[in-house]
Amino acid sequence: MALDAHRIPEEPYYRPVAGEVALFEAAYAARMPMMLKGPTGCGKTRFIEHMAWRLGRPLVTVACHEDMTASDLVGRFLLDPGGTVWHDGPLTQAVRHGAICYLDEIVEARQDTTVVIHPLTDARRILPLEKRNELVQAHPDFQLVISYNPGYQSVLKDLKESTKQRFAAIEFGYPDAAVEAEIVAHESGVAAGTAALLVRIAASSRNLKGHGLQEGVSTRMLIHAGRLAAQGIALETACRIALVLPITDDADVRDAFSAAVSAAIA
Amino acid sequence: MALDAHRIPEEPYYRPVAGEVALFEAAYAARMPMMLKGPTGCGKTRFIEHMAWRLGRPLVTVACHEDMTASDLVGRFLLDPGGTVWHDGPLTQAVRHGAICYLDEIVEARQDTTVVIHPLTDARRILPLEKRNELVQAHPDFQLVISYNPGYQSVLKDLKESTKQRFAAIEFGYPDAAVEAEIVAHESGVAAGTAALLVRIAASSRNLKGHGLQEGVSTRMLIHAGRLAAQGIALETACRIALVLPITDDADVRDAFSAAVSAAIA
Amino acid sequence: MALDAHRIPEEPYYRPVAGEVALFEAAYAARMPMMLKGPTGCGKTRFIEHMAWRLGRPLVTVACHEDMTASDLVGRFLLDPGGTVWHDGPLTQAVRHGAICYLDEIVEARQDTTVVIHPLTDARRILPLEKRNELVQAHPDFQLVISYNPGYQSVLKDLKESTKQRFAAIEFGYPDAAVEAEIVAHESGVAAGTAALLVRIAASSRNLKGHGLQEGVSTRMLIHAGRLAAQGIALETACRIALVLPITDDADVRDAFSAAVSAAIA
Amino acid sequence: MALDAHRIPEEPYYRPVAGEVALFEAAYAARMPMMLKGPTGCGKTRFIEHMAWRLGRPLVTVACHEDMTASDLVGRFLLDPGGTVWHDGPLTQAVRHGAICYLDEIVEARQDTTVVIHPLTDARRILPLEKRNELVQAHPDFQLVISYNPGYQSVLKDLKESTKQRFAAIEFGYPDAAVEAEIVAHESGVAAGTAALLVRIAASSRNLKGHGLQEGVSTRMLIHAGRLAAQGIALETACRIALVLPITDDADVRDAFSAAVSAAIA
Amino acid sequence: MALDAHRIPEEPYYRPVAGEVALFEAAYAARMPMMLKGPTGCGKTRFIEHMAWRLGRPLVTVACHEDMTASDLVGRFLLDPGGTVWHDGPLTQAVRHGAICYLDEIVEARQDTTVVIHPLTDARRILPLEKRNELVQAHPDFQLVISYNPGYQSVLKDLKESTKQRFAAIEFGYPDAAVEAEIVAHESGVAAGTAALLVRIAASSRNLKGHGLQEGVSTRMLIHAGRLAAQGIALETACRIALVLPITDDADVRDAFSAAVSAAIA
Amino acid sequence: MALDAHRIPEEPYYRPVAGEVALFEAAYAARMPMMLKGPTGCGKTRFIEHMAWRLGRPLVTVACHEDMTASDLVGRFLLDPGGTVWHDGPLTQAVRHGAICYLDEIVEARQDTTVVIHPLTDARRILPLEKRNELVQAHPDFQLVISYNPGYQSVLKDLKESTKQRFAAIEFGYPDAAVEAEIVAHESGVAAGTAALLVRIAASSRNLKGHGLQEGVSTRMLIHAGRLAAQGIALETACRIALVLPITDDADVRDAFSAAVSAAIA
C-alpha cells in the first residue's frame, strides 16, 4: 500500500508520564488536530511514533524549516518524458491515504504552509491543491499533528492566532527523576545507578537555565553520555563531551557545569 | 461542469445573527464585491459556504499567504509534451464559470494579487491575463468576496485604500451567549447545559483580551472542547487542552485562565 | 486585427469637469506622453477609456504592482515544441499596433519598468527589446499614458525626476457636488435626491480626512451605496456597509462617521 | 550587417555648446572609455546619437535599471530545439562588431554589470563571457560610453572608485538662454519669442531648485510646453500641464511656480 | 564502489594532542553524531581525514556556505533525455553507502540543512528525501560529523539548541609549543630550530588577539611561512608575507607585529 | 589545448618596484595561494599578467561581483539535446588544466565562492564539484591568486579570517615618482617631461585624499590624461577630463584640484 514505508513495524519504547496516551486516543477518535508542546529533546517525536504504532496508522513526519514552502508539503509538477506530472507531497499522501501527518516545528516553515493546513483543521477536512485544481477530501483515518516549542518563539516567528486556535494541545516536559533514569538506562544500556547519577547532573544543569544556559541538558543528551560510558569512556569524560561541550561556548558556564559534574561523580 | 467539485452539496449549518443573509443576497444581486470583516474563528468561512449553497453557486475558496503571487490566483504556463500550456488558476476558473470566489485573508498575499482583482471590482468586471494577452470578461454569476481581520493588520500589512474602497463590508463578531451555546451544542454534540457553561468560560477569556491574551477564545475552540468532552474526556481536562494550552504560552495568564475554568465548572 | 479585444465598443459614460477632453486631444495629436494625477476612485480609469473610445484607438491597460518587472510589460521567451518563442507583452503590443497604453499606478512597479518606457517618451519613440535584440519603432498612433496618485507616494516609492519630466500632466479631483450627484444617479440608478444626499455625506467624510480617515469617501463608494439602495437596502444600512465599514477600522472614527450619516439621512 | 538597425540614418539635431564635439572625437580616436556627466534632460542622449552619426559608428544604447544584471548586457543561453544556444547581449554585440555602446545611467544597474565592463576599459579591451568560456577581444572601432547624473547618487548607489577612474569625463549642463531658446524653437515649432519666454520661465524654476523643487525645469520640458502650444493650447495652460504639474506635488511650490508662469506670460 | 573516490589512500599526517583519537573511536563505535569545536586552522579537517583513514571509512566532506540549501546536501532532480532523474547529493551518498559525512562549518549553511540532519542524529537514523518520497535508512557504517568554530558565531548565525544537543563534542585548540614546532617542521620542511622560532612568533601574535587582531596566527600560517623559507626566501620576508600582511590591514597593528617578528629573528 | 586562449602571447609591460617578482616566483614554486593587496589602478592586474607570461602559465582571470555565485566559478549543468551536460566554470578549467587562476576583488563575491576555494588552498588541493559528485585534484601547475583592496572593506564585506589565513600576501602601492613617470611615458606616449608633470599633479591629488577625495589619482588615470594629450588635446583640458571630472562630484574639491592642475602646468 502507498504508505507502507511509513508504518511503524515494532512498538517504539515510550514511558508514559501522565494520561497523555488516553488523551491522544480520544483526540484521534475525534480526528482533532493536535499540537504537542514542549522543549527540545523531551520525547515528543518518540510519543507520536508510539501513538502511530498503537493506533495502527502510518506516520508521515515532516521536519519543517525556514525554506520549506507549501509546495514541499503539498506536491509539485515534475517534468517527465510525457510532460509535467504531478507528484503528491508528504502531506497530500497522508491526507489521501489516511496517515497521521506530524509537522515537526511547523513554526519554522514559511507562512504559506500554515495556510495550507487550515482547511484540514475545520469541519471541511479538505486539502486544496490549487496548482492542480483539485480538492482532496481527507481520508477518514487522517489526523494532523504539529509540534511547538514555546521557548523558541519570537515576535518574528510565532504561530498566528488563527492557526493556534485550530489545535488542541498536549504539554510535554522532562519526566520526573525516577522515570527519566528508567528511560536513560533503557536507551543507553548503563546500569540504574549510573542513569540516576546522570539524571542528578541534568537537574543541576537545569538550574543553570537562564543563568548562562539557554536550555538545560535534555534526556537525549543524558542518553548520549550513557552510550559513551557504555563504550568504556570514563563517565566524567563522557559527560564532558556529551553534556558540557555541546551545551555552551562560554568558558565560565562551562567551568561551573564541569565542576558540578565532577562533584556529582566524585 | 467545470466547477462541480466546488458546489456545496448539502446545506452547511449556519445560525444567522442579524440581517447578514438578506444583506448578502442584495449584494449578490448587484454582484457587488464584498468584504467579510471579523476576528478569527467567528464563522466567516461557514457563512460564505452557507451563502454559496443558498444562492446555488459554486464556491472557490483561496487561502491567501505571503508567498502567494498573482500567478497562483490567475494561472500559469506549464510545460507539456506539446509545449507550454496555459492552466487557469482558481480565480480565473471562478471568473470564467460564474462561481463566488472567496479570497480568505487577502491581506496576507503579495500586493500583486490585490492589483489583479481591481479590474474585477469596477464596472469593467474583467480579469486581464497579461501573460496570455487575454481579457476574461467575468461570467454574469461571478462575485468576488474577501475576508479581512482588522485586529491583524499592521503598518506593513494592510489593504491599500484603493483596494478597500472597492468593497462593501459586512461585519462579524462572536454571537451573543444564547446563540453561541446553540451553535456549540449543535456542532460538538454536548448537552445544552455544557454548551452554556463553555460559552461562559469563553466570556471570561474574552475579558482577558489585551491583558495577556492576544485574542479571546473563539467559537471554534469551544466546539473543540465540546467534542473532546463528548469523547469522554473530563470537561476541565477538555478545556485545558482545547482552550487554555493553545491560547497562551505565558505561565501567569495560563494559571489565571485555568483558575477561571475551574471556578466556572465547580 | 491584433488588438481588437482592446477596442472600446460603446461610449463609456464620462461626465467632463473642466477642459480635460480637449487638453487630452491636443496631447494625443502631439503624441505627448501623459500623466493622469489624482486620488483613488475619482474617475481616471473611466476618463482614459472614454478618450480611447473618442479617439478610436485600442486601449491596453496594465495595472502595475510591486512584483511587476520589465518582462511583464515587454514580453518574454516561452518554451514551445519548436524551441523558445518570443511573446510580446502588453506594452510591446500597444507599441507595435498603435494602441494607447495606460500604465495604472506605474509607481508601484519595479524600477526597471520605468527605464523601459524612457526611450518611448522622447523623440526616438522606440522600445528596445534587449533580450531579443530588437528595436521596435512605435506605431504612429501609439501613445503612452500613466496614472499617479500623489497622496500615495513615499520616499521609498516615487517616480524618479528623470521619469516625471518626460510626461505632461492632467490633474483630477472629486467633481463638484452637482456634477458628482449626476454621476452617482447615472451609475447607481438612485433618484437625484438620494444621489445628492449621498454626495453631502461624502463631503462630511472628506472633512474627516487627516482626522482619522486616510482618504475621504470616493465617488466609486457613493455609487456602491446607491446600488445597494437600489436593491432595496435601507439607505442608512447601505451607507454603513458601502461607506463606513470599508473606510475605517477605528471604532471612534466609525462612530463619528456613522453619526454624520444618520444625521444627514434623518 | 549585424548592427545595421543601430546605425543612425540621418544627422540628429544637436546644438554644440562648448568644445565637446572635438573633445569626444579625440577621445574616440584613443578609444578612451568616456563618461557623460550632467542632469536629466540636458541633452546627453542626443549628444551621443549625434557623435555616433558623425563618427559613422552604430550606437547600441542600454538603459540601465536596478534589476539589470550582467547577463542582460552580456548574453545568455536560451533553449532551442537543438539544445541551449548562446545569444549575445547588446554589449557583446557592440564589442564584437565595433559599435559605440552607451550605458545610460549605469549607476542604476546591479554591481555585477560594472565589474563586467572593467576589462573593456583597460589595455586588454576584452569582454570575458564566463558562462561561455570565451574571451571576446573588442573590435578596433568599439568604444564604451556611460552616462552619470551626479545629483542622483547616494551612499547606497554610487559608482565605485575603481570604476570611475577608468573613464574620462565630459560635463553637460543646461545651455545658456539664447542657445536653449534656439533649441526649443527648433524642436517644438514655436516662434522664437515664445521659445525665449519659455526659457525665462525655466530660469525662474531653476532658482526654486533646493527651495522645494528637486530639479529645475529641463530643456525637454520646455519642448513639451512648446509642442502643446503649437497644437493650439493656450501658453499658460501648456506651461501648467507640461511644466508645473509634472515637477511638483507640493501645493505651495506649485502655486509659487504657477504665479511665476502667469507673471512671465502676462 | 560508489564512494571509492572518497577513500583516503594513505595515512594523513596527524599529531595527536590528548586522547582525541580514542574518544573518536568510541564515538564511532556508538555511531554517535560528533561535533569538532575549535578555531580556524588548528587541524580539525586533518583530524577527521586521519580518523576516516584509521577507521577505513570513506570520507565525504562538504564545505558549508550561506547559499547552501538542503538540496545541495540531499540531492535533486536533473533533466535527462528520459525525463527528470534523481541525483543523490553528497549527504545521501554517505548515508546510503556508509561513509563518514563531515559538514564543515555547518553553521554557515541555511537553516533547512540543519533540519535535514536531525532525523539522522536520533534513534531513527533516517534521511527523508521529501521530494522523492523516500526514507533512506542509514548504512550501519554511516556517521555524521560537523565542525563548529565558537569564535565565529553571532546572534544571527548560531546552531539552534535543538541541533547542538544532538551532537557530542570534541574540542580542539592550538597544540603546545613543542608539538606545534614538530608539526610545522614536518609540514613545511624547515629545520627544528626555525620551526620553534616560528612558533614563538605565533605566540606573540596570539597575545595580540583582542588588541587589534581578530585571531592569532594559526598553525597553517606558520607552515606557509616555513614553506616560503624552504624556497629560499629570507625568514623575515617569509613572515611578512605569510603572517603579517594576511592577518591585518591596520597599519599600527602591522607595525607592532612586524617589530615582534624582527625582534624574534634578530 | 584547453586554455590556449588564456595564454599571454607577448610580454606585458611591467616595471618592477621592489622584489615582488622573485617573491612571487618562490610562492609559485611552492604553489602557495597568494593575495595581491593594494589600491585600485596601481598595477595588480598587470603584475599577474606579467608573472603568468614569465612563468609560462595560462591565466584565467575572473572579475568577482556581488551576484557571483559558486556556480559561476565552478560550473553548472546546461540543457543539451542529450539531456543535462556539465560545463566547467573558469576556476574548474584552471584547476584541471594547470592555469594560474586570478580572482579579482574576491571580497565582492558571495560567500559561497570563498568556501569553494578553501579545499584548493590547503594540502588537499582539491576542488569538490558537489553538484556533479566529483573531486577534481588540482593540476600540479595550478595556483590560486586573489586581489584585495584593504581600503574598500567594510564590516559587511570582508574576507573571513578563515579565508585570509589561507593566503600569503604581496603588497602593492603607487610607485615612486621617477618610476611612475617612466610608466606613464611608456604607456601613453607623452614625453618624459610631460609624464613627470602629470606625476607631480597626481602627488598633489594624493595629498587631498581624506580631505574630500576618497582616493587619489591613480597611475591609470595619468595614462588616460597622457593619451588624450598625445591626441592633441591641451594638457590642462586633458587633465580636466581625465583626472578632475572623474574623481569628484564636489564643486569645492573640483575647484581646488583644478587650481592645483593649472598651477602645476603654468
mmCIF file of C-alpha atoms in Angstrom, chain F residues 60-266:
data_model
loop_
_atom_site.group_PDB
_atom_site.id
_atom_site.type_symbol
_atom_site.label_atom_id
_atom_site.label_comp_id
_atom_site.label_asym_id
_atom_site.label_seq_id
_atom_site.Cartn_x
_atom_site.Cartn_y
_atom_site.Cartn_z
ATOM 1 C CA VAL F 60 42.289 32.644 -16.022
ATOM 2 C CA THR F 61 41.041 35.981 -14.659
ATOM 3 C CA VAL F 62 37.631 36.226 -13.001
ATOM 4 C CA ALA F 63 36.304 39.646 -12.028
ATOM 5 C CA CYS F 64 34.198 38.942 -8.945
ATOM 6 C CA HIS F 65 30.957 40.762 -8.167
ATOM 7 C CA GLU F 66 28.207 40.551 -5.609
ATOM 8 C CA ASP F 67 25.939 38.408 -7.727
ATOM 9 C CA MET F 68 28.646 35.908 -8.492
ATOM 10 C CA THR F 69 27.920 32.518 -7.030
ATOM 11 C CA ALA F 70 29.954 29.394 -6.638
ATOM 12 C CA SER F 71 28.328 28.014 -9.783
ATOM 13 C CA ASP F 72 29.746 30.856 -11.842
ATOM 14 C CA LEU F 73 33.226 29.783 -10.745
ATOM 15 C CA VAL F 74 32.827 26.034 -10.671
ATOM 16 C CA GLY F 75 30.420 25.221 -13.478
ATOM 17 C CA ARG F 76 26.880 24.154 -13.999
ATOM 18 C CA PHE F 77 24.648 21.775 -15.855
ATOM 19 C CA LEU F 78 23.254 23.089 -19.119
ATOM 20 C CA LEU F 79 20.441 21.537 -21.086
ATOM 21 C CA ASP F 80 21.550 19.922 -24.314
ATOM 22 C CA PRO F 81 19.630 17.737 -26.779
ATOM 23 C CA GLY F 82 21.079 14.710 -24.994
ATOM 24 C CA GLY F 83 19.981 15.955 -21.569
ATOM 25 C CA THR F 84 21.837 17.968 -18.973
ATOM 26 C CA VAL F 85 25.553 18.318 -19.651
ATOM 27 C CA TRP F 86 28.151 19.627 -17.257
ATOM 28 C CA HIS F 87 30.171 22.702 -18.284
ATOM 29 C CA ASP F 88 33.296 23.508 -16.304
ATOM 30 C CA GLY F 89 33.440 27.049 -14.974
ATOM 31 C CA PRO F 90 36.611 29.143 -15.218
ATOM 32 C CA LEU F 91 38.006 28.008 -11.853
ATOM 33 C CA THR F 92 37.458 24.346 -12.674
ATOM 34 C CA GLN F 93 39.173 24.798 -16.020
ATOM 35 C CA ALA F 94 42.158 26.386 -14.339
ATOM 36 C CA VAL F 95 42.285 23.612 -11.725
ATOM 37 C CA ARG F 96 42.072 20.810 -14.270
ATOM 38 C CA HIS F 97 44.487 22.186 -16.817
ATOM 39 C CA GLY F 98 47.078 23.901 -14.652
ATOM 40 C CA ALA F 99 46.479 27.634 -15.060
ATOM 41 C CA ILE F 100 47.008 30.456 -12.630
ATOM 42 C CA CYS F 101 43.501 31.466 -11.565
ATOM 43 C CA TYR F 102 43.227 35.130 -10.597
ATOM 44 C CA LEU F 103 40.074 36.052 -8.674
ATOM 45 C CA ASP F 104 39.948 39.840 -8.870
ATOM 46 C CA GLU F 105 38.284 41.502 -5.853
ATOM 47 C CA ILE F 106 37.105 38.204 -4.433
ATOM 48 C CA VAL F 107 35.610 40.042 -1.487
ATOM 49 C CA GLU F 108 32.833 41.260 -3.780
ATOM 50 C CA ALA F 109 31.608 37.741 -4.487
ATOM 51 C CA ARG F 110 29.027 35.925 -2.428
ATOM 52 C CA GLN F 111 30.393 33.929 0.474
ATOM 53 C CA ASP F 112 29.759 30.577 -1.115
ATOM 54 C CA THR F 113 32.613 31.308 -3.504
ATOM 55 C CA THR F 114 35.102 31.708 -0.688
ATOM 56 C CA VAL F 115 34.093 28.346 0.696
ATOM 57 C CA VAL F 116 34.602 26.752 -2.684
ATOM 58 C CA ILE F 117 38.234 27.805 -2.796
ATOM 59 C CA HIS F 118 39.141 26.569 0.700
ATOM 60 C CA PRO F 119 39.992 22.961 -0.207
ATOM 61 C CA LEU F 120 42.202 24.313 -3.003
ATOM 62 C CA THR F 121 44.304 26.238 -0.517
ATOM 63 C CA ASP F 122 45.436 23.516 1.839
ATOM 64 C CA ALA F 123 47.380 20.302 1.429
ATOM 65 C CA ARG F 124 44.488 18.609 -0.318
ATOM 66 C CA ARG F 125 44.479 20.927 -3.354
ATOM 67 C CA ILE F 126 41.104 19.569 -4.439
ATOM 68 C CA LEU F 127 38.007 21.198 -5.876
ATOM 69 C CA PRO F 128 34.815 19.364 -4.943
ATOM 70 C CA LEU F 129 32.146 19.670 -7.630
ATOM 71 C CA GLU F 130 29.318 18.799 -5.318
ATOM 72 C CA LYS F 131 26.573 19.004 -7.899
ATOM 73 C CA ARG F 132 28.477 16.513 -10.012
ATOM 74 C CA ASN F 133 29.839 14.339 -7.193
ATOM 75 C CA GLU F 134 33.356 14.800 -8.495
ATOM 76 C CA LEU F 135 36.554 15.629 -6.641
ATOM 77 C CA VAL F 136 38.952 17.393 -9.013
ATOM 78 C CA GLN F 137 42.584 17.011 -7.940
ATOM 79 C CA ALA F 138 44.395 20.198 -8.922
ATOM 80 C CA HIS F 139 46.872 20.010 -11.796
ATOM 81 C CA PRO F 140 50.449 20.317 -10.446
ATOM 82 C CA ASP F 141 50.870 23.690 -12.204
ATOM 83 C CA PHE F 142 47.687 25.235 -10.781
ATOM 84 C CA GLN F 143 47.985 28.235 -8.466
ATOM 85 C CA LEU F 144 45.280 30.374 -6.897
ATOM 86 C CA VAL F 145 45.764 34.159 -6.671
ATOM 87 C CA ILE F 146 43.294 36.706 -5.332
ATOM 88 C CA SER F 147 43.328 40.500 -5.176
ATOM 89 C CA TYR F 148 42.213 42.516 -2.203
ATOM 90 C CA ASN F 149 41.859 46.275 -1.745
ATOM 91 C CA PRO F 150 42.049 46.979 2.005
ATOM 92 C CA GLY F 151 40.560 50.455 1.567
ATOM 93 C CA TYR F 152 37.283 49.019 0.309
ATOM 94 C CA GLN F 153 36.445 46.562 3.036
ATOM 95 C CA SER F 154 33.620 47.204 5.475
ATOM 96 C CA VAL F 155 32.024 45.266 8.300
ATOM 97 C CA LEU F 156 29.549 43.789 5.875
ATOM 98 C CA LYS F 157 32.044 42.870 3.241
ATOM 99 C CA ASP F 158 35.344 41.495 4.354
ATOM 100 C CA LEU F 159 37.161 38.268 3.842
ATOM 101 C CA LYS F 160 36.568 35.818 6.671
ATOM 102 C CA GLU F 161 39.582 35.161 8.896
ATOM 103 C CA SER F 162 39.488 31.523 7.868
ATOM 104 C CA THR F 163 39.917 32.646 4.248
ATOM 105 C CA LYS F 164 42.588 35.296 4.781
ATOM 106 C CA GLN F 165 44.793 32.906 6.718
ATOM 107 C CA ARG F 166 44.978 30.591 3.733
ATOM 108 C CA PHE F 167 46.909 33.106 1.612
ATOM 109 C CA ALA F 168 50.331 34.686 1.749
ATOM 110 C CA ALA F 169 50.271 38.318 0.672
ATOM 111 C CA ILE F 170 52.269 40.744 -1.510
ATOM 112 C CA GLU F 171 51.566 44.424 -1.028
ATOM 113 C CA PHE F 172 51.292 46.990 -3.832
ATOM 114 C CA GLY F 173 51.228 50.778 -3.758
ATOM 115 C CA TYR F 174 51.794 53.613 -6.195
ATOM 116 C CA PRO F 175 55.427 53.534 -7.414
ATOM 117 C CA ASP F 176 57.810 56.394 -6.564
ATOM 118 C CA ALA F 177 57.780 59.439 -8.815
ATOM 119 C CA ALA F 178 60.573 58.543 -11.228
ATOM 120 C CA VAL F 179 59.260 55.031 -11.799
ATOM 121 C CA GLU F 180 55.688 56.251 -12.195
ATOM 122 C CA ALA F 181 56.758 58.854 -14.771
ATOM 123 C CA GLU F 182 58.594 56.151 -16.675
ATOM 124 C CA ILE F 183 55.406 54.057 -16.701
ATOM 125 C CA VAL F 184 53.185 56.968 -17.774
ATOM 126 C CA ALA F 185 55.506 57.908 -20.608
ATOM 127 C CA HIS F 186 55.739 54.314 -21.805
ATOM 128 C CA GLU F 187 52.026 53.658 -21.723
ATOM 129 C CA SER F 188 50.651 56.961 -23.029
ATOM 130 C CA GLY F 189 53.305 58.081 -25.480
ATOM 131 C CA VAL F 190 53.927 61.510 -23.960
ATOM 132 C CA ALA F 191 57.405 62.884 -23.487
ATOM 133 C CA ALA F 192 59.274 62.336 -20.229
ATOM 134 C CA GLY F 193 58.770 65.936 -19.115
ATOM 135 C CA THR F 194 55.021 65.802 -19.545
ATOM 136 C CA ALA F 195 54.913 62.476 -17.735
ATOM 137 C CA ALA F 196 56.848 63.921 -14.816
ATOM 138 C CA LEU F 197 54.460 66.878 -14.716
ATOM 139 C CA LEU F 198 51.465 64.520 -14.589
ATOM 140 C CA VAL F 199 53.054 62.588 -11.732
ATOM 141 C CA ARG F 200 53.534 65.823 -9.777
ATOM 142 C CA ILE F 201 49.829 66.607 -10.309
ATOM 143 C CA ALA F 202 48.959 63.146 -9.045
ATOM 144 C CA ALA F 203 51.018 63.745 -5.922
ATOM 145 C CA SER F 204 49.034 66.875 -5.136
ATOM 146 C CA SER F 205 45.772 64.924 -5.525
ATOM 147 C CA ARG F 206 47.007 62.168 -3.240
ATOM 148 C CA ASN F 207 47.531 64.830 -0.574
ATOM 149 C CA LEU F 208 43.825 65.686 -0.916
ATOM 150 C CA LYS F 209 42.888 62.105 -0.063
ATOM 151 C CA GLY F 210 40.795 62.201 3.062
ATOM 152 C CA HIS F 211 40.192 65.934 2.509
ATOM 153 C CA GLY F 212 37.299 65.441 0.099
ATOM 154 C CA LEU F 213 38.845 62.871 -2.190
ATOM 155 C CA GLN F 214 38.088 59.227 -1.497
ATOM 156 C CA GLU F 215 41.151 58.084 -3.391
ATOM 157 C CA GLY F 216 43.981 59.911 -5.108
ATOM 158 C CA VAL F 217 44.590 59.934 -8.839
ATOM 159 C CA SER F 218 45.874 56.522 -9.924
ATOM 160 C CA THR F 219 48.612 55.687 -12.387
ATOM 161 C CA ARG F 220 45.877 54.540 -14.761
ATOM 162 C CA MET F 221 44.287 57.993 -14.776
ATOM 163 C CA LEU F 222 47.621 59.655 -15.516
ATOM 164 C CA ILE F 223 47.976 57.405 -18.528
ATOM 165 C CA HIS F 224 44.491 58.478 -19.666
ATOM 166 C CA ALA F 225 45.468 62.133 -19.443
ATOM 167 C CA GLY F 226 48.675 61.415 -21.289
ATOM 168 C CA ARG F 227 46.893 59.597 -24.095
ATOM 169 C CA LEU F 228 44.461 62.498 -24.608
ATOM 170 C CA ALA F 229 47.387 64.914 -24.658
ATOM 171 C CA ALA F 230 49.034 62.677 -27.234
ATOM 172 C CA GLN F 231 45.848 63.079 -29.337
ATOM 173 C CA GLY F 232 46.437 66.818 -29.395
ATOM 174 C CA ILE F 233 44.187 67.882 -26.543
ATOM 175 C CA ALA F 234 45.684 70.709 -24.467
ATOM 176 C CA LEU F 235 47.266 69.313 -21.311
ATOM 177 C CA GLU F 236 45.046 71.317 -18.950
ATOM 178 C CA THR F 237 41.899 70.125 -20.750
ATOM 179 C CA ALA F 238 43.224 66.572 -20.778
ATOM 180 C CA CYS F 239 43.795 66.777 -17.022
ATOM 181 C CA ARG F 240 40.312 68.190 -16.514
ATOM 182 C CA ILE F 241 38.502 65.413 -18.334
ATOM 183 C CA ALA F 242 40.778 62.525 -17.329
ATOM 184 C CA LEU F 243 41.658 63.476 -13.744
ATOM 185 C CA VAL F 244 39.438 66.185 -12.241
ATOM 186 C CA LEU F 245 35.950 65.364 -13.502
ATOM 187 C CA PRO F 246 36.080 61.589 -12.943
ATOM 188 C CA ILE F 247 37.456 61.813 -9.408
ATOM 189 C CA THR F 248 34.919 64.051 -7.700
ATOM 190 C CA ASP F 249 31.400 65.483 -7.936
ATOM 191 C CA ASP F 250 32.048 68.061 -5.220
ATOM 192 C CA ALA F 251 32.353 71.572 -6.652
ATOM 193 C CA ASP F 252 34.789 72.816 -3.979
ATOM 194 C CA VAL F 253 37.123 69.871 -4.256
ATOM 195 C CA ARG F 254 36.952 70.137 -8.020
ATOM 196 C CA ASP F 255 37.924 73.791 -7.932
ATOM 197 C CA ALA F 256 40.791 73.141 -5.524
ATOM 198 C CA PHE F 257 42.109 70.334 -7.654
ATOM 199 C CA SER F 258 41.665 72.329 -10.883
ATOM 200 C CA ALA F 259 43.634 75.188 -9.377
ATOM 201 C CA ALA F 260 46.418 72.781 -8.446
ATOM 202 C CA VAL F 261 46.460 71.458 -12.010
ATOM 203 C CA SER F 262 46.609 74.962 -13.506
ATOM 204 C CA ALA F 263 49.399 75.972 -11.136
ATOM 205 C CA ALA F 264 51.430 72.899 -11.969
ATOM 206 C CA ILE F 265 51.097 73.413 -15.723
ATOM 207 C CA ALA F 266 51.621 77.142 -15.705
#
